[in-house]
XYZ file of N, CA, C and O in Angstrom:
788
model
N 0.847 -1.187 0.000
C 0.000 0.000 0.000
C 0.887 1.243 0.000
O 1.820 1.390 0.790
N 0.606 1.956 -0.753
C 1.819 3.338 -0.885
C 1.567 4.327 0.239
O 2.568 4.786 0.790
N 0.327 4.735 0.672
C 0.166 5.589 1.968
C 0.634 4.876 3.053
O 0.560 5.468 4.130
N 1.200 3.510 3.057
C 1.802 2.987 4.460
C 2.930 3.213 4.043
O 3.734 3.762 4.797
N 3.190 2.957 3.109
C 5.074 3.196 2.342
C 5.965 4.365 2.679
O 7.036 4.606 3.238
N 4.657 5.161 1.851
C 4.902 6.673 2.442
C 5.134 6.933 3.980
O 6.275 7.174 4.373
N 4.093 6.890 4.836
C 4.056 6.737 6.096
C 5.365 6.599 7.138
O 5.849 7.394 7.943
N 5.732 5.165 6.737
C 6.789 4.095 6.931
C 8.371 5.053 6.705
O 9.406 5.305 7.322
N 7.820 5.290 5.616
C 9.334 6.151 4.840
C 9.901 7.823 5.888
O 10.964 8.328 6.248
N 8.591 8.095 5.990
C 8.443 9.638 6.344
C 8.829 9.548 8.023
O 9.517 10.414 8.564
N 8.365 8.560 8.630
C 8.474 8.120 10.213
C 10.473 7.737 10.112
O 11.394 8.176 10.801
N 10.467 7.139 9.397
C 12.016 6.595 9.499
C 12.842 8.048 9.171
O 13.699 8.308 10.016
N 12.705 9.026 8.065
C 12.942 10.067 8.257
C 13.370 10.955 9.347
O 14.380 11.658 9.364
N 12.406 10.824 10.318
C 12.141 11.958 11.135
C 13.209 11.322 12.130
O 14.119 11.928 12.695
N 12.760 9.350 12.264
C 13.836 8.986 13.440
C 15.459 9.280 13.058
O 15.937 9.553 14.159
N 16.174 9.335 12.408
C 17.203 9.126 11.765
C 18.127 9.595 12.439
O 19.097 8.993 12.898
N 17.613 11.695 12.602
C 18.563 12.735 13.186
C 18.798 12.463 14.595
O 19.950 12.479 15.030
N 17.684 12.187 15.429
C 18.057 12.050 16.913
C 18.761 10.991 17.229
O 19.733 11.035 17.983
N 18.154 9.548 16.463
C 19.353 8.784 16.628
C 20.502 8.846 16.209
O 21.318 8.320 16.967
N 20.976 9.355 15.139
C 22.566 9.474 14.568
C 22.813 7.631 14.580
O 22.064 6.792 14.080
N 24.309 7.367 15.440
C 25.064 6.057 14.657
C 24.130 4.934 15.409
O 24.201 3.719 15.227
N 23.484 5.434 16.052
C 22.635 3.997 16.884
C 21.400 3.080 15.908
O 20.625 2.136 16.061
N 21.710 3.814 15.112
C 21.023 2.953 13.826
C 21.931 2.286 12.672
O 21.752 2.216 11.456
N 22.919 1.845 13.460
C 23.441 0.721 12.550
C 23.394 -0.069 12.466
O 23.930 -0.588 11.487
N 22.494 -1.102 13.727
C 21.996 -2.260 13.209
C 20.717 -2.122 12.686
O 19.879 -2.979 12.968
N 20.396 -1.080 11.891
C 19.144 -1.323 11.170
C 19.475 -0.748 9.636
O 18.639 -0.993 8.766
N 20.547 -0.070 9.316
C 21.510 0.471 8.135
C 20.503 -0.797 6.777
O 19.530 -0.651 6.037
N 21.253 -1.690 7.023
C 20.967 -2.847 5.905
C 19.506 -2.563 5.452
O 19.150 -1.959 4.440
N 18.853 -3.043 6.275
C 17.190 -3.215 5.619
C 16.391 -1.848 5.410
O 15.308 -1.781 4.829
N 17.117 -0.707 5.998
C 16.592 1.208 5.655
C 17.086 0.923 4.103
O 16.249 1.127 3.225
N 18.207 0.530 3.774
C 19.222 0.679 2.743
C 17.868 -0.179 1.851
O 17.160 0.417 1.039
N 17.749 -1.226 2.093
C 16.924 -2.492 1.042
C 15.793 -1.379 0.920
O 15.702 -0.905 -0.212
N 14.920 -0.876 1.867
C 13.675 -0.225 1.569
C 13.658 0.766 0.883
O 12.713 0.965 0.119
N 14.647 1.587 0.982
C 15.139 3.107 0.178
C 15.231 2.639 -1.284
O 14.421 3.122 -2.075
N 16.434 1.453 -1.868
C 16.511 1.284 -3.156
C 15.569 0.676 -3.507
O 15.266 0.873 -4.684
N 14.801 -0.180 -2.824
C 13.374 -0.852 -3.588
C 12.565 0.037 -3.694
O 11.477 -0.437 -4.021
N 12.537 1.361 -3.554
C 11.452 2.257 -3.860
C 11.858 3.331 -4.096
O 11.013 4.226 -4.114
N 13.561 3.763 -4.421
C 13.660 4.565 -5.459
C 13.617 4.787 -6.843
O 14.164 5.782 -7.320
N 13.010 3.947 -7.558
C 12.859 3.820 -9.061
C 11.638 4.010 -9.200
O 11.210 4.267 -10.325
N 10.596 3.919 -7.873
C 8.542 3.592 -7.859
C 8.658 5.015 -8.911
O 9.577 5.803 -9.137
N 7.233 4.897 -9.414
C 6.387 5.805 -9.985
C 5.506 6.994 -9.026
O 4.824 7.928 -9.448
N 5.774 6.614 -7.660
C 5.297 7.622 -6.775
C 6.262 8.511 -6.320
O 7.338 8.213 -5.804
N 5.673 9.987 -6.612
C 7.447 10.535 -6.663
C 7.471 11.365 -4.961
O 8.406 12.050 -4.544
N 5.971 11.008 -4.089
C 6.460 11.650 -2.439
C 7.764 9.957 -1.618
O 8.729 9.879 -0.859
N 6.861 8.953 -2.468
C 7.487 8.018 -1.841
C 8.799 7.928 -2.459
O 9.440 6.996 -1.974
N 9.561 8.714 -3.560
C 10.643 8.670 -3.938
C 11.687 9.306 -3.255
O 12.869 9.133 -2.960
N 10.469 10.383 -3.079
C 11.025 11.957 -2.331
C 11.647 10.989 -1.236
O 12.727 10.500 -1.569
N 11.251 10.695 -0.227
C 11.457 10.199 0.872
C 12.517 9.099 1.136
O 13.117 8.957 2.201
N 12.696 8.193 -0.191
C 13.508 7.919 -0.241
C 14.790 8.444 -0.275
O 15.780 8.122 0.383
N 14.669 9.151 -0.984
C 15.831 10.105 -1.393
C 16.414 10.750 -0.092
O 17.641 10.798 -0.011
N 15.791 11.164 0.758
C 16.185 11.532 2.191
C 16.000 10.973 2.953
O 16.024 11.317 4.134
N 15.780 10.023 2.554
C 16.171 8.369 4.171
C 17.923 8.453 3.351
O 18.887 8.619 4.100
N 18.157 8.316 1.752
C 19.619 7.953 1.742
C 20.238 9.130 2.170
O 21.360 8.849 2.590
N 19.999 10.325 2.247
C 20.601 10.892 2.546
C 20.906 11.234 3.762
O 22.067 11.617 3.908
N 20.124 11.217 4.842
C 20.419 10.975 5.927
C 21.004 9.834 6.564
O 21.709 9.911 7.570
N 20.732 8.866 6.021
C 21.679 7.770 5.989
C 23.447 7.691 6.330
O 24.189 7.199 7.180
N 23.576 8.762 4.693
C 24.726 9.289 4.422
C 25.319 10.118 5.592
O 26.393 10.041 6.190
N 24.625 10.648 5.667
C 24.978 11.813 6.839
C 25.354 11.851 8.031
O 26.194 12.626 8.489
N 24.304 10.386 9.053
C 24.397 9.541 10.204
C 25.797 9.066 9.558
O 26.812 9.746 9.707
N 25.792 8.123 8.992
C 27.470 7.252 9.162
C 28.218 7.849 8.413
O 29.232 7.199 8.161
N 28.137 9.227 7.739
C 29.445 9.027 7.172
C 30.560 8.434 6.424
O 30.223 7.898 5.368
N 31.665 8.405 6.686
C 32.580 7.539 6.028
C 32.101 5.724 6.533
O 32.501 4.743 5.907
N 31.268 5.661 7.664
C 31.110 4.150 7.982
C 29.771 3.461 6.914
O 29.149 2.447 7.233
N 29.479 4.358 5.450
C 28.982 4.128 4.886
C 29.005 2.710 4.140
O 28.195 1.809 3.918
N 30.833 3.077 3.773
C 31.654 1.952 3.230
C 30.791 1.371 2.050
O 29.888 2.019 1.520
N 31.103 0.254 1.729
C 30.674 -0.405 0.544
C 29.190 -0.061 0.126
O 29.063 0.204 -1.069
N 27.966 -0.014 0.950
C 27.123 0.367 0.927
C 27.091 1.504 -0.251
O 26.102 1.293 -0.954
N 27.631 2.326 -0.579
C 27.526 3.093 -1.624
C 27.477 2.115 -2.929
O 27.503 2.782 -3.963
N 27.432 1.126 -3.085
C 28.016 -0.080 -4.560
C 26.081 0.210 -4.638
O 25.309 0.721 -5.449
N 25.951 -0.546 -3.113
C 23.950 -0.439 -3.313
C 23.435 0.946 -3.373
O 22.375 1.012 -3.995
N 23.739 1.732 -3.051
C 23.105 3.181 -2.918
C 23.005 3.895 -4.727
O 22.123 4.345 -5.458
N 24.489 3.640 -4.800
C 24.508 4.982 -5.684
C 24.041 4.618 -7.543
O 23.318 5.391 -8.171
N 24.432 3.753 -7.955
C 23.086 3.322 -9.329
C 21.972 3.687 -9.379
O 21.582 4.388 -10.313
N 20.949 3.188 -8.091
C 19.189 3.665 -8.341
C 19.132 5.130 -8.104
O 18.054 5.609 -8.455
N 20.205 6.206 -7.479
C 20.189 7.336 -6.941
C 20.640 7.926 -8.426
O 19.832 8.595 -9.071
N 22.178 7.601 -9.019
C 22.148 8.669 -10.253
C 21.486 8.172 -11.093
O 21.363 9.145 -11.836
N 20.763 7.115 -11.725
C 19.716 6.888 -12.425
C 18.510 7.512 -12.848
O 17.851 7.512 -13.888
N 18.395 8.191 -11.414
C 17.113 9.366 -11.497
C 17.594 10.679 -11.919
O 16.754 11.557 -11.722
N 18.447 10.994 -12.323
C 18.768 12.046 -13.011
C 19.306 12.093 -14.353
O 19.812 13.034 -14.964
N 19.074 10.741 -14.735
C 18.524 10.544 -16.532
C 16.881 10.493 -16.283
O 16.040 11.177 -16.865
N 16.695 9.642 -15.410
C 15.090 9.661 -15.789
C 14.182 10.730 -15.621
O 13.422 11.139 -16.498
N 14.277 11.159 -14.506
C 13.672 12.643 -13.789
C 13.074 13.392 -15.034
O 13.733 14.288 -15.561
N 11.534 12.953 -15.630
C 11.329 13.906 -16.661
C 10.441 15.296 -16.036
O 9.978 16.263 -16.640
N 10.429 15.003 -14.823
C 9.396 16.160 -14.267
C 9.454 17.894 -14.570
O 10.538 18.462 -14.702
N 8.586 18.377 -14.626
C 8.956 19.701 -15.231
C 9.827 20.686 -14.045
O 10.593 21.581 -14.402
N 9.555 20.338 -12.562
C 10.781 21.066 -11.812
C 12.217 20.225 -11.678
O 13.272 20.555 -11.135
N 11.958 19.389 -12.165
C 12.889 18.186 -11.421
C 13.689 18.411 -10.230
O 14.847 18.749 -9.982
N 12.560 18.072 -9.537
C 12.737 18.257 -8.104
C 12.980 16.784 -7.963
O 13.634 16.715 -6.922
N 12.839 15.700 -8.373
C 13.805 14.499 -7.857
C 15.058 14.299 -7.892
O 15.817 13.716 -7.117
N 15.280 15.059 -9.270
C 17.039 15.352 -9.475
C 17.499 16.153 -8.525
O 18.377 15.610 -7.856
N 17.142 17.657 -8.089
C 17.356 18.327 -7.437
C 17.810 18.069 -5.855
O 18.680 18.654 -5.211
N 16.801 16.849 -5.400
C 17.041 15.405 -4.299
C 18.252 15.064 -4.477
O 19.134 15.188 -3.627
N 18.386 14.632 -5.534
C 19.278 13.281 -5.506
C 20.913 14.406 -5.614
O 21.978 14.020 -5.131
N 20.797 15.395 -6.137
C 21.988 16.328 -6.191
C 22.250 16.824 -4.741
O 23.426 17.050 -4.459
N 21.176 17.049 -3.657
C 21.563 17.678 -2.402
C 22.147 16.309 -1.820
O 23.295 16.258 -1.379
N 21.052 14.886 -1.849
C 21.600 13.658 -1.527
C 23.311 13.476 -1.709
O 24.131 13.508 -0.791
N 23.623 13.250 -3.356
C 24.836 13.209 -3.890
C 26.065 14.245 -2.983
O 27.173 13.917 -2.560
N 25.295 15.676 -2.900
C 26.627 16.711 -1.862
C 26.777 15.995 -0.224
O 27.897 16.285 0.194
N 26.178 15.355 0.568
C 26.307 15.112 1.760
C 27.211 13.892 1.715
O 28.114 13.638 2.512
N 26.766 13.045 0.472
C 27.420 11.724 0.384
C 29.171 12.170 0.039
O 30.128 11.415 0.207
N 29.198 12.918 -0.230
C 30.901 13.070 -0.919
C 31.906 13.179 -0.716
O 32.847 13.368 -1.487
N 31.861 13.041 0.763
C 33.114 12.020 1.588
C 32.877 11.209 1.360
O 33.999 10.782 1.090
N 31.970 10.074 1.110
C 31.761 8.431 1.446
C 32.348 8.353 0.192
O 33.170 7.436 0.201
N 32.258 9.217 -1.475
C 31.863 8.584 -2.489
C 33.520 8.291 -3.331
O 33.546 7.703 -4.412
N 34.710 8.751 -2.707
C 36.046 8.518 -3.312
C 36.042 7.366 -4.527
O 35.935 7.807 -5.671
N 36.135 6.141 -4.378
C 36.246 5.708 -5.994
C 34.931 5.528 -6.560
O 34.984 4.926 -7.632
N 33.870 5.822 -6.227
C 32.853 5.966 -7.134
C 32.575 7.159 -7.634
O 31.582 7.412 -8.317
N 33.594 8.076 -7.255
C 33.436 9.605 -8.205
C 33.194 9.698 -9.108
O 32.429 10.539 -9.579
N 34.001 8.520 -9.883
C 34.139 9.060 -11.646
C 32.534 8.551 -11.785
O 31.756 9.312 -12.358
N 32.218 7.723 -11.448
C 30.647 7.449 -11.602
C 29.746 8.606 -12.043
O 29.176 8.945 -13.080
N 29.879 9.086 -10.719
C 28.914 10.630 -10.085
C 29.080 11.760 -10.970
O 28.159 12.505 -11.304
N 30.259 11.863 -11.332
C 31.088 12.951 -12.064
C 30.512 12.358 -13.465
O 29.779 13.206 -13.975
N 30.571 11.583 -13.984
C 30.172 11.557 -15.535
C 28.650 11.824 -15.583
O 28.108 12.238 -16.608
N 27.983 11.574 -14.440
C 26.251 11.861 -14.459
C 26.231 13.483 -14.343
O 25.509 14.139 -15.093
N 27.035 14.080 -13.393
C 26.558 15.453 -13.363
C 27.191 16.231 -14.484
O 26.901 17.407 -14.704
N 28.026 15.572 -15.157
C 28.317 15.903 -16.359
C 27.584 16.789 -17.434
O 27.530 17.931 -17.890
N 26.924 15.208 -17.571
C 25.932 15.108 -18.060
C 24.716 15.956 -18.043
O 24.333 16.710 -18.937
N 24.277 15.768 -17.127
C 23.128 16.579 -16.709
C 23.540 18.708 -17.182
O 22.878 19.627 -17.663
N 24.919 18.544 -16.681
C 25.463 19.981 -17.025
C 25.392 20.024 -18.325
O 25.217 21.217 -18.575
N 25.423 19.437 -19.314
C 25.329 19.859 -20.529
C 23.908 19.584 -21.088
O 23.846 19.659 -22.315
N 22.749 19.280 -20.441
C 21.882 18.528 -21.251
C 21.112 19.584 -21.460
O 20.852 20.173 -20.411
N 20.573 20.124 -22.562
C 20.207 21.176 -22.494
C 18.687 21.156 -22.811
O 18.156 22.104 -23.390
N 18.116 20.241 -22.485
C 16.361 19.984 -21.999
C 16.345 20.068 -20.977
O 15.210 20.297 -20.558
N 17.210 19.987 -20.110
C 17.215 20.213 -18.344
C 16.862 21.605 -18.175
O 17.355 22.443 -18.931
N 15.707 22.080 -16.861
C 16.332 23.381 -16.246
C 17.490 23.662 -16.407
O 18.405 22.894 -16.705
N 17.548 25.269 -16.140
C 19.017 25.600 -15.618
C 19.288 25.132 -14.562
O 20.272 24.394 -14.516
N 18.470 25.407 -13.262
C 18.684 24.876 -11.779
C 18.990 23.812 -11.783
O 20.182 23.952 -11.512
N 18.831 22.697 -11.893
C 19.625 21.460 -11.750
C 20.923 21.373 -12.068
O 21.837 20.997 -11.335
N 20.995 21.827 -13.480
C 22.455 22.319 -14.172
C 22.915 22.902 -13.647
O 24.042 22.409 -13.610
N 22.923 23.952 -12.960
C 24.017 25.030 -12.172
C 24.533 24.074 -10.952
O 25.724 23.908 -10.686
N 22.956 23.207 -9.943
C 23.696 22.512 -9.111
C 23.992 21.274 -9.176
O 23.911 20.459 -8.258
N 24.473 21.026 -10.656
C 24.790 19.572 -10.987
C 26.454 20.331 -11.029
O 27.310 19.553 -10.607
N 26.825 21.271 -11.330
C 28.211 22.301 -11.764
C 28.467 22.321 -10.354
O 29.486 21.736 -9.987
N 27.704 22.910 -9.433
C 28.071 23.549 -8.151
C 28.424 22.085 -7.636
O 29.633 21.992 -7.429
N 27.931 21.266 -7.449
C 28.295 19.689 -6.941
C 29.762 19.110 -7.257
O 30.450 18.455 -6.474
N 30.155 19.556 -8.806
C 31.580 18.896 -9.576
C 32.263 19.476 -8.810
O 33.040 18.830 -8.107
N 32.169 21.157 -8.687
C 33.229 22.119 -7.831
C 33.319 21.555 -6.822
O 34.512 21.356 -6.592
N 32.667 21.154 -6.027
C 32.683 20.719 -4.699
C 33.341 19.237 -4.599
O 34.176 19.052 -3.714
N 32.905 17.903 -5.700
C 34.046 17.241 -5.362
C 35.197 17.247 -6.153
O 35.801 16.206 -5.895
N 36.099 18.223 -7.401
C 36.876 18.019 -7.842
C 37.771 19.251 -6.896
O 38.789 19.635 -7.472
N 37.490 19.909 -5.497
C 38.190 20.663 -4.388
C 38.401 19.590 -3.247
O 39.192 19.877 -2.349
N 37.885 18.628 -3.227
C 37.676 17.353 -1.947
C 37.980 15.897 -2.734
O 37.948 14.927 -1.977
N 38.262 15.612 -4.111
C 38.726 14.437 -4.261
C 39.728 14.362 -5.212
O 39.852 15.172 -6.130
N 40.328 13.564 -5.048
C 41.406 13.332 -6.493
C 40.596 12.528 -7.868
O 40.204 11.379 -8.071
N 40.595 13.994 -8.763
C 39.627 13.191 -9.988
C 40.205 13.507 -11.134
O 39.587 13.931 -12.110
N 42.066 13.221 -11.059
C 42.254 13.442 -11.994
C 41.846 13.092 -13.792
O 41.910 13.791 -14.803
N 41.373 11.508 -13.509
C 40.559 10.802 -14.698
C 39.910 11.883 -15.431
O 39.763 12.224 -16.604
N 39.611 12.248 -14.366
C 38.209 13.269 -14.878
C 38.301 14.081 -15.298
O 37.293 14.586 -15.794
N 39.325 14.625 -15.368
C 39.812 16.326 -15.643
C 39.758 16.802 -16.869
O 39.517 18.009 -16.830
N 39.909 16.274 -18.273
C 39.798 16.761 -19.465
C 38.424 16.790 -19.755
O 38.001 17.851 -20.214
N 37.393 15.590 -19.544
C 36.325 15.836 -19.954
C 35.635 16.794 -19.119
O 34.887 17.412 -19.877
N 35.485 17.316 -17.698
C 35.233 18.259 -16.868
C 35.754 19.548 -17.786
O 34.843 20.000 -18.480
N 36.643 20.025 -17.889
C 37.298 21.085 -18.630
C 36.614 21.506 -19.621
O 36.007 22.575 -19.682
N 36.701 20.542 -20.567
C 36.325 20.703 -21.726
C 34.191 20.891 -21.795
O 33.539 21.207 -22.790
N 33.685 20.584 -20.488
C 32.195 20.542 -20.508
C 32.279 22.075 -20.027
O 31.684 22.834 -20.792
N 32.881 22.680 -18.941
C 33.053 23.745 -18.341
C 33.015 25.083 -19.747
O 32.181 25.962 -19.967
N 34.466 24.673 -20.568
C 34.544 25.320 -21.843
C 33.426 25.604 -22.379
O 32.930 26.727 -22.473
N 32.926 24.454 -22.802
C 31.236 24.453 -23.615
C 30.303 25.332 -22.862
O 29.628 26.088 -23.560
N 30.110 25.388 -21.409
C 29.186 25.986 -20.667
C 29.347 27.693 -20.537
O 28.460 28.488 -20.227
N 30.685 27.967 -20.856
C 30.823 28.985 -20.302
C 31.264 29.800 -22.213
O 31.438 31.018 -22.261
N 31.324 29.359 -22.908
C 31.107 29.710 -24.125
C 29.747 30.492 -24.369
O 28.675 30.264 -23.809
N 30.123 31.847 -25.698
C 28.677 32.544 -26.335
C 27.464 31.098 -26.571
O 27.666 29.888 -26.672
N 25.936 32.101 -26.596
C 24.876 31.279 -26.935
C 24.622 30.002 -25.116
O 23.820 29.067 -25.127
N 25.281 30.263 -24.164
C 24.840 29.438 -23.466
C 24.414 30.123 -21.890
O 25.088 30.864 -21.175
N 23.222 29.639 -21.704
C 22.190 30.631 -20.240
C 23.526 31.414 -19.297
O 24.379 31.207 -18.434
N 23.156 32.071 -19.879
C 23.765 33.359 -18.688
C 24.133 32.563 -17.116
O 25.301 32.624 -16.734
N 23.338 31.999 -16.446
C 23.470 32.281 -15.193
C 24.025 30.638 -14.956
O 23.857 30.218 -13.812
N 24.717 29.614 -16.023
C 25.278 28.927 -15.727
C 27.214 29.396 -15.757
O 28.252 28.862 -15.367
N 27.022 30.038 -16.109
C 28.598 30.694 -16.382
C 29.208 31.227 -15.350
O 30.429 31.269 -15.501
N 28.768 31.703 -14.234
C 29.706 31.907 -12.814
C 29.726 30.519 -12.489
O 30.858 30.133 -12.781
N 28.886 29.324 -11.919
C 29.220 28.031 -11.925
C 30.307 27.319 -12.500
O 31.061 26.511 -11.958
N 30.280 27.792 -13.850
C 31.090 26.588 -14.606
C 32.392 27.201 -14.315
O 33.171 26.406 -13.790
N 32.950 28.624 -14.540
C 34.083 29.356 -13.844
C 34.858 28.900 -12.685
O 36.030 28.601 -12.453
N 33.580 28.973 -11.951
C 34.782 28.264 -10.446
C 34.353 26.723 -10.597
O 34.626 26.115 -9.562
N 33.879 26.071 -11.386
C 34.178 24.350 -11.229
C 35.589 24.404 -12.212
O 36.422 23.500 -12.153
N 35.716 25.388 -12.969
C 37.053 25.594 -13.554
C 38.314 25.896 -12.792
O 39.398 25.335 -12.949
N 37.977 27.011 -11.811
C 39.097 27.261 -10.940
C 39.254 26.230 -9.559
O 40.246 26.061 -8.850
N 37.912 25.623 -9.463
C 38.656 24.324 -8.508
C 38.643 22.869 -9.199
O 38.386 21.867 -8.531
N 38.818 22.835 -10.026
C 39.530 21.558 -11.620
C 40.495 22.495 -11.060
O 40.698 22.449 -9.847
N 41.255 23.530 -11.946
C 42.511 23.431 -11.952
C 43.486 23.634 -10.710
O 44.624 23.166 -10.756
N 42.904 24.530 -9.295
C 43.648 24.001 -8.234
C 43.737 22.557 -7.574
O 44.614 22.271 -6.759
N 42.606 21.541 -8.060
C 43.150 20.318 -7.911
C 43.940 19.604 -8.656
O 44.572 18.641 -8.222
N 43.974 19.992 -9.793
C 45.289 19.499 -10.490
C 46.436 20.077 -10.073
O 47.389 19.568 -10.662
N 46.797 21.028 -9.214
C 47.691 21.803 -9.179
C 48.948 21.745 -10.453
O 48.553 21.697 -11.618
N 50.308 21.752 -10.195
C 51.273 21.334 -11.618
C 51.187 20.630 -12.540
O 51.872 20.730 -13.558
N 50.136 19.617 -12.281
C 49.950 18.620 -13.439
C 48.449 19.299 -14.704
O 47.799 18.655 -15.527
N 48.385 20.587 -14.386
C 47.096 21.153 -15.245
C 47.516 21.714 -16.456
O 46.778 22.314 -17.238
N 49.441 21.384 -16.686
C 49.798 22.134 -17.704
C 49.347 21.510 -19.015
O 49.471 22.253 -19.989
N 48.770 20.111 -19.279
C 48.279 19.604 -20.549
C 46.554 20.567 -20.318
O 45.663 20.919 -21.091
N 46.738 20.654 -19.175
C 44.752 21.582 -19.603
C 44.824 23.222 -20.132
O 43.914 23.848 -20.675
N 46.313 23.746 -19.766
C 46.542 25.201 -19.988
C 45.974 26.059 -21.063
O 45.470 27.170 -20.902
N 46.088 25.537 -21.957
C 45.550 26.086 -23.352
C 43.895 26.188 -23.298
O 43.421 27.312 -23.463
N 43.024 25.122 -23.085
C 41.640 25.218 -22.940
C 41.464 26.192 -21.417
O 40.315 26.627 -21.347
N 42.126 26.511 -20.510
C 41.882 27.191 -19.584
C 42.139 28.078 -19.567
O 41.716 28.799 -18.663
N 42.923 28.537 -20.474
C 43.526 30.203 -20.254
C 42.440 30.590 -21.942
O 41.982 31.715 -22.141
N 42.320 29.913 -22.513
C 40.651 30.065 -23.284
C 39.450 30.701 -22.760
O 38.609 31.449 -23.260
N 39.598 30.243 -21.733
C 37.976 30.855 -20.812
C 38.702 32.185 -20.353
O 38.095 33.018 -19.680
């Protein structure tokens, strides 16, 4: 029944914050209920999902551990699918995605090719796009992504180029200036496309 789902979802919510780590022997089966009903067609019971994982994230922290292998597929998934006209599920899953990003070290490049994505897609809002940009800045200043660095650059380039929404272009700027202070000395193969912008 989805109004118990809901219910169920929204109650576990609320418990989450006061308990903090004393819900780790219940981690596993929050985790099973969250991904079995982040893909539903009901998008409050998605909603809710989306912030059981994120609070999730938030309670343990780095004691997330492997748990991200189950988390993070049905989570960036919804930001190809998300056809809603605010996409406010994406918008979820992007505040979700910023809390997680200590836990998410080698599944970056994952995360990073979705918000990529999303940054260039240009049927998207802007809002998602700016904080799909504002998200990269944030983990290419907090992780080592060097993999990542030419195609980041080169999406940044595109964004911040004539003909593209005004108000994604301070975004893509500083996901540019923190790309290249995380590359620090090694950004001299990016020099040319960066001293471009």
């Amino acid at each position: 029944d989805a109004s118990l789902a809901e219910a169920v979802l929204r109650e576990l919510c609320g418990l989450l914050p006061p308990l903090g780590l004393h819900i780790r022997p219940y981690v596993d089966a929050m985790l099973d209920v969250a991904v079995a009903h982040l893909g539903g067609a009901n998008p409050a019971i998605q909603a809710h999902c989306i912030s059981l994982c994120e609070q999730l994230c938030g309670a343990l922290g780095s004691e997330l551990g492997g748990r991200v292998d189950i988390l993070l597929p049905p989570l960036v998934r919804i930001l190809r699918s998300d056809g809603s006209d605010t996409r406010m599920p994406t918008l979820r899953v992007l505040h979700a995605l910023a809390t997680m990003a200590p836990s998410l070290q080698h599944h970056a490049p994952l995360v990073v090719s979705e918000l990529l994505w999303l940054a260039e897609y240009p049927h998207a809002p802007n809002r998602p796009r700016r904080r799909a940009i504002k998200l990269l800045r944030l983990l290419f200043s907090r992780l080592p992504l060097r993999q990542c660095a030419g195609r980041a650059a080169h999406t940044m380039l595109l964004l911040v180029a004539d003909g593209q929404p005004a108000e994604l272009k301070p975004a893509a700027f500083q996901c540019l200036h923190a790309l290249s202070a995380s590359l620090g000395s090694s950004t001299l193969p990016l020099d040319p496309m960066l001293s471009a912008a």
